[in-house]
Amino acid sequence: MKTSEQTSRRDFMKIAAAAGGGLFLGFNWSNSSALPVVVDAKKIAAGSIHFNSYLSIGTDNVITIISPNPEIGQGIKTAFPMIVAEELDADWKQVKTVQGNLDNNLFERQVTGGSGAVPHSWERLRKAGATARYLLIEAAATTWKVAATECTTENGKVLHKASGKSLSYGELAEAASKLTVPKEIKLKNEKDFKLIGQSVRNVDNHNIATGKPLFGLDFYREGMLFALIQRPKAFGLKLKSVDSAAAKAMPGIVDVVTFNNSVAVVGKSTWQVKKAKEALKIEYEKAADLESTSDHNRIFQNLLDNGEATVRRKNGDVDTAFKNAAKVIKAEYQCPFLPHSPLEPMNFFAHVREDGVELVGPTQRPDGARADVAKLTGFAPEKITVEITRQGGGFGRRLASDFVVEAASVSQLVKAPVKVIWTREDDMTGGTYRPAVRYRFEAALDKNGELIGYKLRGVGMNSGNSTREDNFPSGAVDNLLIDSVEHKSPITTGPWRAPITNFLAYAEQSFLDEVAEAAGKDPIEFRLALLEKAKKAPAGDVKYDVDRMISVIKLAAEKSNWGKKKGVHQGFSVYFSHRSYVAQVGEVVVEKGKPVLKNIIAAVDCGIVINKSGSLQQVRGGVIDGVGHAMFGNMTFKNGTPDQSNFNGFRLIRMNEIPEVDVHFVDNGISPTGLGEPALPPAGGAVANAFYKATKQRLRNQPFINEEAFKGIS
């Protein structure tokens, strides 16, 4: 597999010119029902035509496609060409992918977030590959004067087995380009897949391992300046005065500029601007409440008790159900703010010129970044280009564009190309965080242990709706009330891997275990009974697929040998998010008197698995991310200032603490439904429920390491 470094749509045009011919198909990202069309290679090279995307087969046998979505480690830059190559019966060694730049006139949903890239592009890419295969077969059949039905394809060649003849795709590409695309195209049956479902190495692995310049931090432009920015050290402060004389006098410093609530030091190297930034003398004044973690605890309690809640879902007569209940179970669960902490801190290049703006760097949402820079500069969006680099992690942080706007702001002020770089401390203390949330649950059981009433109130810090009111167990309980309360905090928040569900799943699944125990029922059987009710006698709308959820539950129970392992304490959790379903069983054993997490067994229904290797990495990575942050992740504040500023203070899971993660995929043949996020939400619940089985102590707050019941576990 070949891949291009810092390549773009322009590179594709160069490929077209260099190919000297071949087959070029344009296909439509915004319309999955539209068939590809044959495009003239010379017109592509000349830039005289535009189409949403291209698939090319050169006379040199190299197959190239444009991949429009940003690559942040989720593997779409590998998955996209695999989908095309499967339908095309291509030789995988001859497939190349080119990273597309922002072009929202031509691409649809050019964003990485919500685990939606593959589900969105699945059918479009398959049609492109199948159409190219059809044209190549037709070209070969015409050449040999045989029926197309007598020809087959394999490993980048068209074969006529009756005569023993074969032609490579490169040899047929020119002739295929002169044929007409059919009105309908037949896609492969899943049982005939040869590449999809196999393990394929990530296309960027070699370049990453050998240090090739793929990431935003690697980008360099001759003559550009570097900038580091001093932001307020506490959320709720605003800039009062700046004394930059000492900083400006230091070697290599070009300028010190202020904008909005920030001070930027601009110079010729990162080290020079870093030292100069330390020499700044800045005064701040209070602009909002300087909140501490102790304030948040008080605010949470007050809003749970007295807050004006927004009703998100209500079914039945909740008050009567609780009044008549034989037993009522109540519990509260709380999570802290969390930084995103990608390995590559925020960075971006901007050059604001008189005629437009050039932007280069790692962004999950290039269109949003361009829109924000357009507002800043006054340029029309079409005057702003965005080149997307590979990203060293995102987890939702790079959906925001504050760091892009910073780069454009500084470039506009100093009238030069500028690259803004955040230090690790900047990244952890000045970014956007996962919202802190507290949930209050109540459940009503009748005398037979049946769940007849359910209440959930969520209180979030800048979280919007802190619930997912239509997720399970909604639809399975006749009398249900879910509402939420919002607190506006000066601490900035934003999407964090599997937004809201990253903690809500743990809280819901832990509470359901409490309810199952109170009902005297096995946790898995308790959930399955609720799901059967949602299927046969639903209470209101059911907006999840009951059968898919049941299937992952049963698979996880089977693969974990649920309830049958001696000396192993098992905890269960299941969740639906981002169109996919994941059930997990955590396994804890007691060693030398201490409970130790040993294994997580995960059953996953994400539809058809494209790249087994990449899919396993996504699930295992999501599980470890979920377990690690549930156990250890904690961001606290004192008077608006973060207490943690680097990894020496912010605890991450360590290598020796990572459990074995055993992954099993449901093979149901449905189209892919997303995988970047769904494995994370159930992880915390599986661990907490297993821990309870081992210790009989509930873990209701994250991080677990701060709970008295958990201290001393590792």
XYZ file of C-alpha atoms in Angstrom:
714
model
C 0.000 0.000 0.000
C 1.355 3.423 -0.944
C 0.363 6.694 0.613
C 1.061 10.347 -0.119
C 2.546 12.822 2.330
C 0.785 16.182 2.683
C -1.093 15.458 -0.518
C -4.277 17.033 -1.749
C -6.709 17.435 -4.589
C -3.997 19.338 -6.511
C -1.778 16.278 -6.200
C -4.533 14.181 -7.685
C -4.556 16.512 -10.693
C -0.797 16.081 -11.031
C -1.302 12.313 -10.923
C -3.849 12.648 -13.722
C -1.410 14.651 -15.832
C 1.483 12.274 -15.203
C -0.582 9.183 -15.878
C -0.895 10.118 -19.522
C -4.297 8.482 -19.646
C -6.113 5.835 -17.679
C -9.569 5.566 -16.186
C -10.883 8.399 -14.014
C -14.247 8.175 -12.278
C -15.961 11.056 -10.552
C -18.324 10.069 -7.778
C -20.693 12.070 -5.642
C -20.136 12.321 -1.885
C -23.409 14.186 -1.336
C -25.677 11.662 -3.077
C -25.257 7.979 -2.267
C -27.735 6.963 -4.976
C -25.826 8.729 -7.776
C -23.647 6.507 -9.968
C -20.055 7.487 -10.823
C -19.254 9.016 -14.206
C -16.173 8.731 -16.424
C -14.102 11.924 -16.346
C -11.516 13.149 -18.884
C -8.030 12.922 -17.324
C -6.733 15.908 -19.318
C -9.550 18.097 -18.034
C -8.801 17.024 -14.452
C -5.129 17.885 -14.909
C -6.031 21.251 -16.406
C -8.401 21.979 -13.551
C -11.192 22.766 -15.998
C -13.743 20.453 -14.381
C -14.857 19.865 -10.848
C -16.376 16.746 -9.376
C -16.949 15.654 -5.831
C -14.260 13.006 -5.773
C -12.109 10.881 -8.009
C -11.085 7.282 -8.362
C -8.287 6.752 -10.874
C -6.713 3.683 -12.434
C -3.517 4.665 -14.178
C -1.793 2.904 -17.038
C 0.890 2.070 -14.464
C -1.712 -0.027 -12.546
C -1.760 2.396 -9.582
C -5.263 2.965 -8.170
C -5.810 6.264 -6.376
C -8.763 7.722 -4.464
C -9.296 10.990 -2.589
C -10.144 10.588 1.112
C -11.978 13.758 2.245
C -12.324 13.167 5.993
C -9.602 14.186 8.453
C -7.533 11.269 9.772
C -7.122 11.380 13.561
C -6.191 7.760 14.121
C -9.592 6.179 13.500
C -8.315 4.480 10.343
C -10.566 5.903 7.620
C -7.585 6.644 5.380
C -7.122 2.855 5.283
C -10.786 1.829 5.388
C -11.894 4.038 2.489
C -9.520 2.538 -0.106
C -10.235 -0.967 1.252
C -13.919 -0.519 0.407
C -13.084 0.584 -3.144
C -10.474 -2.144 -3.597
C -12.915 -4.833 -2.469
C -15.538 -4.014 -5.083
C -12.825 -3.511 -7.687
C -10.955 -6.764 -6.923
C -7.806 -4.646 -6.898
C -4.261 -5.619 -6.031
C -4.004 -3.978 -2.597
C -0.314 -3.259 -3.118
C -1.246 -0.921 -5.976
C -3.809 1.178 -4.076
C -2.976 4.710 -2.945
C -5.043 7.255 -1.031
C -4.757 11.045 -1.185
C -5.902 13.291 1.679
C -8.417 15.794 0.382
C -8.341 19.443 1.404
C -11.470 21.283 2.507
C -13.964 21.741 -0.314
C -17.531 21.847 0.973
C -18.861 22.669 -2.462
C -17.735 19.221 -3.555
C -17.627 17.080 -0.409
C -20.408 16.416 2.082
C -19.764 15.892 5.795
C -16.038 16.596 5.591
C -15.665 16.190 9.322
C -14.344 13.578 11.724
C -16.629 13.192 14.719
C -19.594 11.146 15.826
C -18.129 7.935 14.358
C -19.852 8.771 11.086
C -17.248 8.769 8.297
C -17.523 5.143 7.149
C -21.339 4.899 7.530
C -21.664 8.027 5.391
C -19.273 6.898 2.646
C -19.840 3.121 2.553
C -22.263 2.944 -0.372
C -20.584 5.725 -2.375
C -17.192 4.033 -2.245
C -18.610 0.615 -3.081
C -20.352 1.995 -6.149
C -17.150 3.667 -7.324
C -15.197 0.408 -7.099
C -17.958 -1.689 -8.658
C -18.404 0.756 -11.541
C -14.694 0.718 -12.352
C -14.703 -3.096 -12.288
C -17.666 -3.206 -14.678
C -15.931 -0.891 -17.169
C -12.687 -2.866 -17.025
C -14.516 -6.138 -17.676
C -16.378 -4.575 -20.607
C -13.106 -3.285 -22.049
C -11.476 -6.709 -21.753
C -14.474 -8.502 -23.255
C -14.454 -6.138 -26.223
C -10.722 -6.653 -26.733
C -11.061 -10.445 -26.671
C -14.413 -10.468 -28.502
C -16.044 -12.566 -25.795
C -19.095 -12.076 -23.602
C -18.492 -9.990 -20.478
C -20.197 -12.723 -18.447
C -17.300 -15.047 -19.326
C -14.798 -12.708 -17.654
C -13.807 -12.526 -14.019
C -11.550 -10.264 -11.985
C -8.861 -11.048 -9.480
C -5.973 -9.167 -7.907
C -5.952 -6.242 -10.345
C -6.553 -8.263 -13.515
C -9.429 -9.277 -15.778
C -9.334 -12.990 -16.592
C -10.869 -15.103 -19.331
C -10.335 -18.527 -17.884
C -11.643 -20.423 -20.927
C -8.799 -19.096 -23.070
C -6.250 -18.455 -20.335
C -6.036 -14.786 -21.278
C -5.575 -11.961 -18.774
C -5.034 -8.200 -18.841
C -4.030 -5.919 -15.998
C -6.223 -3.013 -15.000
C -3.533 -0.615 -16.187
C -3.557 -2.190 -19.640
C -7.351 -1.827 -19.806
C -7.720 1.593 -18.173
C -7.491 3.658 -21.379
C -10.082 1.554 -23.208
C -12.357 1.494 -20.157
C -12.330 5.292 -20.024
C -14.085 5.415 -23.406
C -17.066 3.314 -22.273
C -20.391 4.416 -20.840
C -21.287 3.883 -17.187
C -24.373 1.649 -16.817
C -27.602 2.980 -15.306
C -27.465 0.357 -12.559
C -24.505 -1.353 -10.964
C -24.490 -4.576 -8.976
C -22.528 -4.673 -5.734
C -20.822 -7.731 -4.297
C -22.558 -10.067 -1.918
C -20.954 -9.944 1.534
C -20.093 -13.650 1.335
C -17.820 -12.882 -1.618
C -15.704 -10.300 0.220
C -11.991 -11.089 0.110
C -10.395 -7.923 1.518
C -13.092 -6.430 3.738
C -13.000 -8.114 7.127
C -9.311 -8.949 6.875
C -6.511 -7.344 8.899
C -4.705 -4.658 6.912
C -1.898 -2.431 8.170
C -2.680 1.262 8.482
C -1.493 3.026 5.332
C 0.492 5.589 7.335
C 2.240 3.113 9.656
C 5.593 3.168 7.879
C 5.680 6.950 7.571
C 4.714 7.391 11.212
C 7.341 4.905 12.407
C 10.060 6.518 10.295
C 9.199 10.077 11.312
C 7.897 11.375 8.009
C 6.228 14.824 8.204
C 2.555 13.867 8.417
C 1.243 15.771 11.422
C 0.383 19.408 11.980
C 3.390 19.900 14.253
C 5.594 18.697 11.375
C 4.383 21.379 8.983
C 6.962 24.028 8.139
C 6.933 26.868 5.636
C 10.120 28.757 4.816
C 9.935 32.221 6.350
C 7.065 31.535 8.727
C 7.107 32.846 12.284
C 6.265 30.943 15.471
C 3.867 32.104 18.164
C 3.051 31.021 21.698
C 0.095 32.574 23.438
C -0.461 33.517 27.050
C -4.105 32.991 27.929
C -5.678 33.887 31.303
C -4.464 31.464 33.945
C -7.935 31.193 35.468
C -11.355 30.787 33.895
C -13.257 33.980 34.721
C -10.362 36.448 34.347
C -9.894 39.090 31.676
C -6.830 40.982 30.499
C -6.131 44.273 32.319
C -2.600 45.310 31.300
C 0.505 43.956 29.561
C 4.147 44.926 30.002
C 5.982 43.277 27.095
C 9.162 45.381 27.040
C 11.419 42.640 28.413
C 9.976 40.032 26.091
C 10.361 42.216 22.987
C 14.029 42.825 23.802
C 14.889 39.133 23.816
C 16.716 37.438 20.888
C 14.610 36.306 17.937
C 11.431 38.067 19.020
C 9.608 39.865 16.211
C 6.568 41.210 18.055
C 4.221 40.864 21.010
C 0.555 41.438 20.201
C -2.694 41.337 22.152
C -6.075 40.215 20.862
C -9.320 39.288 22.563
C -8.162 38.072 25.972
C -4.733 36.789 24.923
C -1.140 37.894 24.457
C 0.911 36.359 21.644
C 4.698 36.337 21.511
C 5.927 36.008 17.923
C 9.452 35.085 16.900
C 11.811 32.982 14.843
C 11.844 29.779 16.927
C 9.642 28.049 19.457
C 12.344 28.127 22.120
C 12.858 31.864 21.742
C 9.161 32.656 21.986
C 8.742 30.268 24.907
C 11.445 32.060 26.905
C 10.055 35.458 25.947
C 6.553 34.426 26.976
C 7.901 33.702 30.464
C 9.179 37.298 30.619
C 5.732 38.868 30.083
C 4.244 40.872 32.951
C 0.464 40.633 32.774
C -2.287 41.833 35.084
C -5.795 40.376 35.007
C -9.107 41.377 36.538
C -12.184 39.388 37.414
C -14.816 39.016 34.684
C -16.886 36.135 36.096
C -17.047 33.877 39.137
C -13.773 32.058 39.764
C -15.177 28.617 40.402
C -13.508 25.901 42.454
C -14.276 22.188 42.526
C -15.784 22.674 45.984
C -18.186 25.204 44.442
C -19.187 22.658 41.811
C -20.107 20.106 44.464
C -22.367 22.663 46.140
C -23.882 23.760 42.810
C -24.604 20.174 41.804
C -26.440 19.429 45.032
C -28.470 22.627 44.890
C -29.549 22.116 41.274
C -30.449 18.467 41.831
C -32.704 19.533 44.711
C -34.001 22.893 43.509
C -33.027 23.426 39.882
C -35.563 24.348 37.230
C -35.419 21.226 35.100
C -36.210 20.747 31.432
C -38.286 17.620 30.882
C -36.644 15.477 28.200
C -39.011 12.486 28.242
C -42.064 11.468 30.238
C -44.091 8.277 29.959
C -46.984 7.129 32.123
C -47.809 8.228 35.676
C -44.484 8.395 37.478
C -45.786 9.793 40.763
C -48.341 7.020 41.187
C -45.807 4.330 40.288
C -43.428 5.493 43.014
C -46.254 5.976 45.514
C -47.376 2.376 45.046
C -43.911 0.838 44.808
C -42.922 -2.058 47.046
C -39.336 -0.847 46.958
C -37.585 2.378 45.816
C -33.875 2.543 44.975
C -32.007 5.860 44.801
C -28.415 6.691 43.869
C -26.278 9.581 42.635
C -23.266 9.422 40.330
C -20.774 12.175 39.529
C -17.909 12.738 37.089
C -15.293 15.509 36.910
C -14.132 17.737 34.099
C -11.549 16.022 31.882
C -9.005 17.410 29.401
C -8.692 15.734 25.995
C -4.906 15.305 26.260
C -4.102 14.226 22.668
C -0.457 13.334 22.186
C -0.093 16.177 19.674
C -0.981 19.511 21.367
C -3.016 22.105 19.470
C -1.219 23.854 16.612
C -2.068 25.568 13.335
C -0.505 27.554 10.505
C -2.164 30.660 9.063
C -1.188 33.198 6.454
C -3.600 36.108 6.165
C -2.776 37.852 2.896
C -4.388 40.799 1.136
C -6.258 38.472 -1.220
C -7.226 35.647 1.141
C -6.158 33.243 3.861
C -4.205 29.995 3.805
C -4.746 27.587 6.702
C -2.805 24.355 7.306
C -3.042 21.982 10.252
C -4.894 19.351 12.265
C -8.630 19.983 12.496
C -11.535 17.590 12.848
C -13.942 20.175 11.412
C -12.222 22.137 8.637
C -15.414 23.794 7.444
C -16.130 25.171 10.912
C -12.550 26.431 11.192
C -12.859 28.230 7.864
C -16.209 29.772 8.845
C -14.733 31.136 12.083
C -11.706 32.584 10.275
C -14.043 34.142 7.697
C -15.858 35.958 10.516
C -12.549 37.166 11.917
C -10.992 38.389 8.678
C -14.024 39.424 6.651
C -12.947 37.256 3.724
C -15.565 35.185 1.930
C -15.130 31.446 2.652
C -14.076 30.768 -0.942
C -11.065 33.024 -0.340
C -9.883 30.780 2.497
C -8.157 27.450 1.865
C -7.754 24.711 4.469
C -5.157 21.957 4.067
C -5.775 19.064 6.446
C -2.817 17.287 8.034
C -2.883 13.997 9.896
C -3.701 14.517 13.556
C -1.999 13.128 16.627
C -5.270 12.480 18.416
C -8.389 14.583 18.699
C -11.041 12.966 20.924
C -13.355 15.890 20.105
C -10.925 18.676 21.019
C -10.155 19.488 17.400
C -13.833 19.929 16.581
C -13.328 23.387 18.100
C -11.436 26.000 16.104
C -10.154 28.404 18.757
C -6.530 27.504 17.986
C -7.136 28.046 14.259
C -8.624 31.492 14.909
C -5.653 32.297 17.130
C -3.245 31.559 14.285
C -5.249 33.708 11.874
C -5.522 36.520 14.447
C -1.770 36.634 15.010
C -0.984 36.414 11.297
C -3.373 39.271 10.592
C -1.795 41.434 13.291
C 1.859 40.831 12.373
C 1.165 40.608 8.614
C 3.192 37.433 8.174
C 2.706 33.660 7.971
C 2.522 32.315 11.523
C 2.361 28.936 13.187
C 0.747 28.929 16.627
C 1.882 26.108 18.918
C 0.401 25.155 22.270
C 2.626 23.671 24.961
C 1.357 20.679 26.942
C 0.532 23.053 29.804
C -1.429 25.284 27.412
C -3.278 22.242 26.113
C -4.295 20.992 29.541
C -5.114 24.309 31.239
C -6.456 26.497 28.447
C -8.515 24.141 26.385
C -12.056 22.820 26.438
C -12.986 20.005 28.796
C -15.470 17.196 29.121
C -18.323 18.722 31.160
C -18.605 17.763 34.800
C -21.976 16.078 35.463
C -23.984 14.629 38.344
C -26.927 12.256 37.930
C -29.677 11.308 40.345
C -31.473 8.037 39.656
C -34.601 6.600 41.235
C -36.262 3.261 40.462
C -39.581 1.805 41.648
C -40.092 -1.975 41.940
C -43.346 -3.808 42.513
C -43.699 -6.799 44.855
C -42.525 -9.155 42.079
C -39.334 -7.207 41.504
C -40.583 -5.705 38.226
C -39.347 -2.228 37.296
C -42.486 -0.064 37.210
C -40.975 3.419 37.560
C -37.742 5.161 36.591
C -36.481 8.696 37.131
C -33.253 10.377 36.034
C -32.172 13.966 36.558
C -28.906 15.184 35.083
C -27.080 18.345 36.099
C -24.272 19.403 33.783
C -21.696 22.181 33.610
C -22.095 23.652 30.097
C -23.235 20.264 28.867
C -26.503 21.198 27.204
C -28.737 18.168 27.590
C -26.786 15.932 29.969
C -29.089 12.964 29.275
C -29.826 10.727 26.321
C -33.507 10.419 27.064
C -34.338 7.920 24.331
C -31.621 5.406 25.180
C -32.324 2.177 27.069
C -34.120 1.711 29.488
C -36.512 4.258 27.923
C -39.190 2.331 26.070
C -38.922 -0.538 28.547
C -40.459 1.153 31.626
C -44.123 2.194 31.665
C -43.627 5.134 34.010
C -40.532 7.175 33.289
C -39.304 10.743 33.783
C -35.991 12.069 32.476
C -35.066 15.737 32.877
C -31.965 17.918 33.033
C -30.635 21.120 34.545
C -27.843 23.254 33.121
C -25.250 25.353 34.965
C -23.423 28.024 32.967
C -19.788 27.960 34.026
C -16.865 30.133 32.828
C -14.897 26.900 32.399
C -14.989 26.085 28.704
C -16.329 22.685 27.689
C -16.789 20.776 24.468
C -17.246 17.312 22.937
C -15.098 14.602 24.536
C -14.944 11.129 23.018
C -18.536 9.770 23.003
C -20.040 13.029 24.312
C -22.283 12.690 27.376
C -22.528 8.892 27.021
C -18.865 8.575 28.077
C -20.098 8.981 31.675
C -23.864 8.517 31.424
C -23.430 4.897 30.292
C -21.367 4.098 33.398
C -23.908 5.759 35.685
C -26.953 4.133 34.050
C -25.417 0.690 33.873
C -24.135 0.826 37.434
C -27.548 1.917 38.665
C -29.327 -0.835 36.715
C -27.092 -3.333 38.530
C -28.224 -1.810 41.825
C -31.853 -2.180 40.744
C -31.335 -5.763 39.566
C -29.807 -6.666 42.925
C -32.721 -5.051 44.774
C -35.088 -7.070 42.565
C -33.171 -10.264 43.339
C -32.353 -10.890 39.686
C -29.273 -11.645 37.617
C -28.027 -8.365 36.034
C -28.036 -9.748 32.490
C -31.412 -11.496 32.807
C -32.843 -8.302 34.299
C -31.770 -6.278 31.237
C -32.945 -8.928 28.786
C -36.392 -8.958 30.389
C -36.621 -5.179 30.026
C -35.602 -5.415 26.385
C -38.246 -8.061 25.713
C -40.819 -5.655 27.142
C -39.509 -2.857 24.907
C -39.941 -5.227 21.973
C -43.377 -6.672 22.752
C -45.101 -3.927 24.766
C -43.080 -0.710 24.363
C -43.704 2.300 26.586
C -43.585 5.154 24.076
C -41.092 5.331 21.246
C -38.184 2.875 21.142
C -35.343 4.610 19.309
C -32.753 1.865 19.555
C -32.660 -1.546 17.909
C -33.792 -4.012 20.569
C -32.622 -7.088 18.681
C -29.133 -5.677 18.102
C -28.796 -4.874 21.800
C -30.017 -8.331 22.794
C -27.524 -9.949 20.417
C -24.473 -8.221 21.933
C -25.685 -9.003 25.448
C -26.007 -12.691 24.667
C -22.680 -12.779 22.839
C -20.865 -11.118 25.761
C -22.492 -13.534 28.212
C -21.465 -16.501 26.060
C -17.877 -15.415 25.439
C -17.291 -14.478 29.085
C -18.848 -17.700 30.390
C -21.013 -15.430 32.541
C -21.449 -16.498 36.136
C -19.548 -19.762 35.757
C -15.930 -18.833 36.540
C -14.703 -19.712 40.000
C -12.722 -16.995 41.762
C -13.595 -14.418 39.093
C -15.959 -11.536 39.882
C -17.802 -10.373 36.773
C -19.533 -7.081 36.076
C -21.784 -6.370 33.105
C -22.525 -3.269 31.039
C -24.155 -2.613 27.656
C -24.722 0.566 25.694
C -25.953 1.977 22.406
C -24.209 5.051 21.024
C -23.280 6.399 17.602
C -25.456 3.809 15.850
C -23.543 0.827 17.320
C -24.030 -1.567 20.248
C -21.384 -2.770 22.680
C -21.710 -5.104 25.669
C -18.813 -5.657 28.066
C -18.005 -7.967 30.939
C -15.315 -6.837 33.364
C -13.468 -9.485 35.350
C -11.875 -8.792 38.724
C -9.892 -11.234 40.857
C -8.694 -10.743 44.403
C -4.914 -10.999 44.756
C -3.241 -10.597 48.146
C -6.473 -9.186 49.506
C -6.859 -6.574 46.766
C -9.262 -6.580 43.804
C -7.423 -6.412 40.455
C -9.008 -5.834 37.051
C -7.815 -8.616 34.758
C -10.042 -8.782 31.693
C -12.672 -7.018 29.651
C -14.698 -9.131 27.233
C -16.385 -6.958 24.601
C -19.149 -7.931 22.171
C -19.563 -5.381 19.390
C -22.235 -4.832 16.752
C -20.945 -2.149 14.388
C -22.269 -3.777 11.242
C -19.790 -5.062 8.675
C -16.191 -4.804 9.911
C -14.019 -3.182 7.228
C -10.500 -3.623 8.565
C -10.351 -6.190 11.353
C -7.006 -4.899 12.591
C -8.191 -1.292 12.708
C -11.514 -2.292 14.264
C -9.813 -4.251 17.025
C -7.605 -1.236 17.724
C -10.634 1.056 17.921
C -12.467 -1.226 20.350
C -9.444 -1.965 22.529
C -8.401 1.676 22.511
C -11.923 2.780 23.432
C -12.127 0.256 26.276
C -8.731 1.245 27.688
C -9.594 4.936 27.342
C -12.886 4.364 29.160
C -11.351 2.232 31.908
C -8.389 4.559 32.421
C -10.393 7.749 32.752
C -13.029 6.088 34.944
C -10.312 4.902 37.288
C -7.899 7.818 37.308
C -8.884 10.878 35.229
C -9.565 14.001 37.289
C -9.443 17.737 36.560
C -9.964 19.982 39.576
C -9.998 23.763 39.967
C -9.216 26.336 42.618
C -10.493 29.853 42.038
C -10.836 29.164 38.329
C -7.299 27.814 37.937
C -6.748 24.156 36.933
C -4.824 22.183 39.548
C -3.383 19.843 36.905
C -1.183 21.229 34.134
C 0.791 18.261 32.779
C 0.916 14.483 32.892
C 2.872 14.496 36.135
C -0.307 15.740 37.809
C -2.993 14.290 35.588
C -3.160 10.537 36.151
C -3.492 8.265 33.128
C -3.769 4.495 33.120
C -0.357 2.785 33.114
C 0.801 -0.135 31.039
C 0.723 -2.590 33.942
C -2.855 -1.533 34.775
C -4.305 -2.256 31.342
C -6.509 -5.373 31.342
C -6.633 -7.947 28.590
C -9.358 -6.911 26.134
C -11.035 -9.788 24.304
C -13.144 -8.534 21.372
C -15.922 -10.344 19.493
C -17.862 -8.860 16.582
C -21.462 -9.662 15.693
C -21.664 -10.790 12.067
C -25.083 -9.593 10.923
C -24.212 -8.272 7.460
C -25.696 -4.802 7.925
C -23.905 -1.715 6.634
C -21.204 -0.283 8.951
C -22.617 1.847 11.765
C -19.565 3.479 13.381
C -16.794 2.387 15.731
C -14.581 5.273 16.897
C -16.565 5.951 20.056
C -19.098 3.190 20.968
C -16.635 0.950 22.857
C -15.793 3.623 25.435
C -19.155 4.282 27.195
C -19.804 0.776 28.625
C -16.277 0.319 30.022
C -16.639 2.167 33.320
C -19.821 0.309 34.226
C -18.302 -3.099 33.524
C -15.398 -2.275 35.856
C -17.529 -0.748 38.622
C -20.003 -3.627 38.610
C -17.203 -6.207 38.714
C -15.553 -4.325 41.556
C -18.820 -4.409 43.480
C -19.061 -8.175 43.033
C -15.581 -8.509 44.534
C -15.951 -6.031 47.411
C -19.683 -5.367 47.927
C -18.901 -1.658 47.746
C -20.394 0.610 45.086
C -18.304 3.059 43.080
C -20.574 6.013 42.342
C -18.054 8.732 41.532
C -15.234 9.051 39.058
C -12.338 8.811 39.252
C -12.576 5.565 41.192
C -9.142 6.117 42.688
C -10.594 8.909 44.876
C -13.297 6.666 46.326
C -12.571 5.233 49.748
C -13.651 1.807 48.526
C -11.085 1.886 45.741
C -8.038 3.285 47.506
C -5.174 0.863 47.699
C -6.362 -1.190 44.750
C -3.142 -0.525 42.823
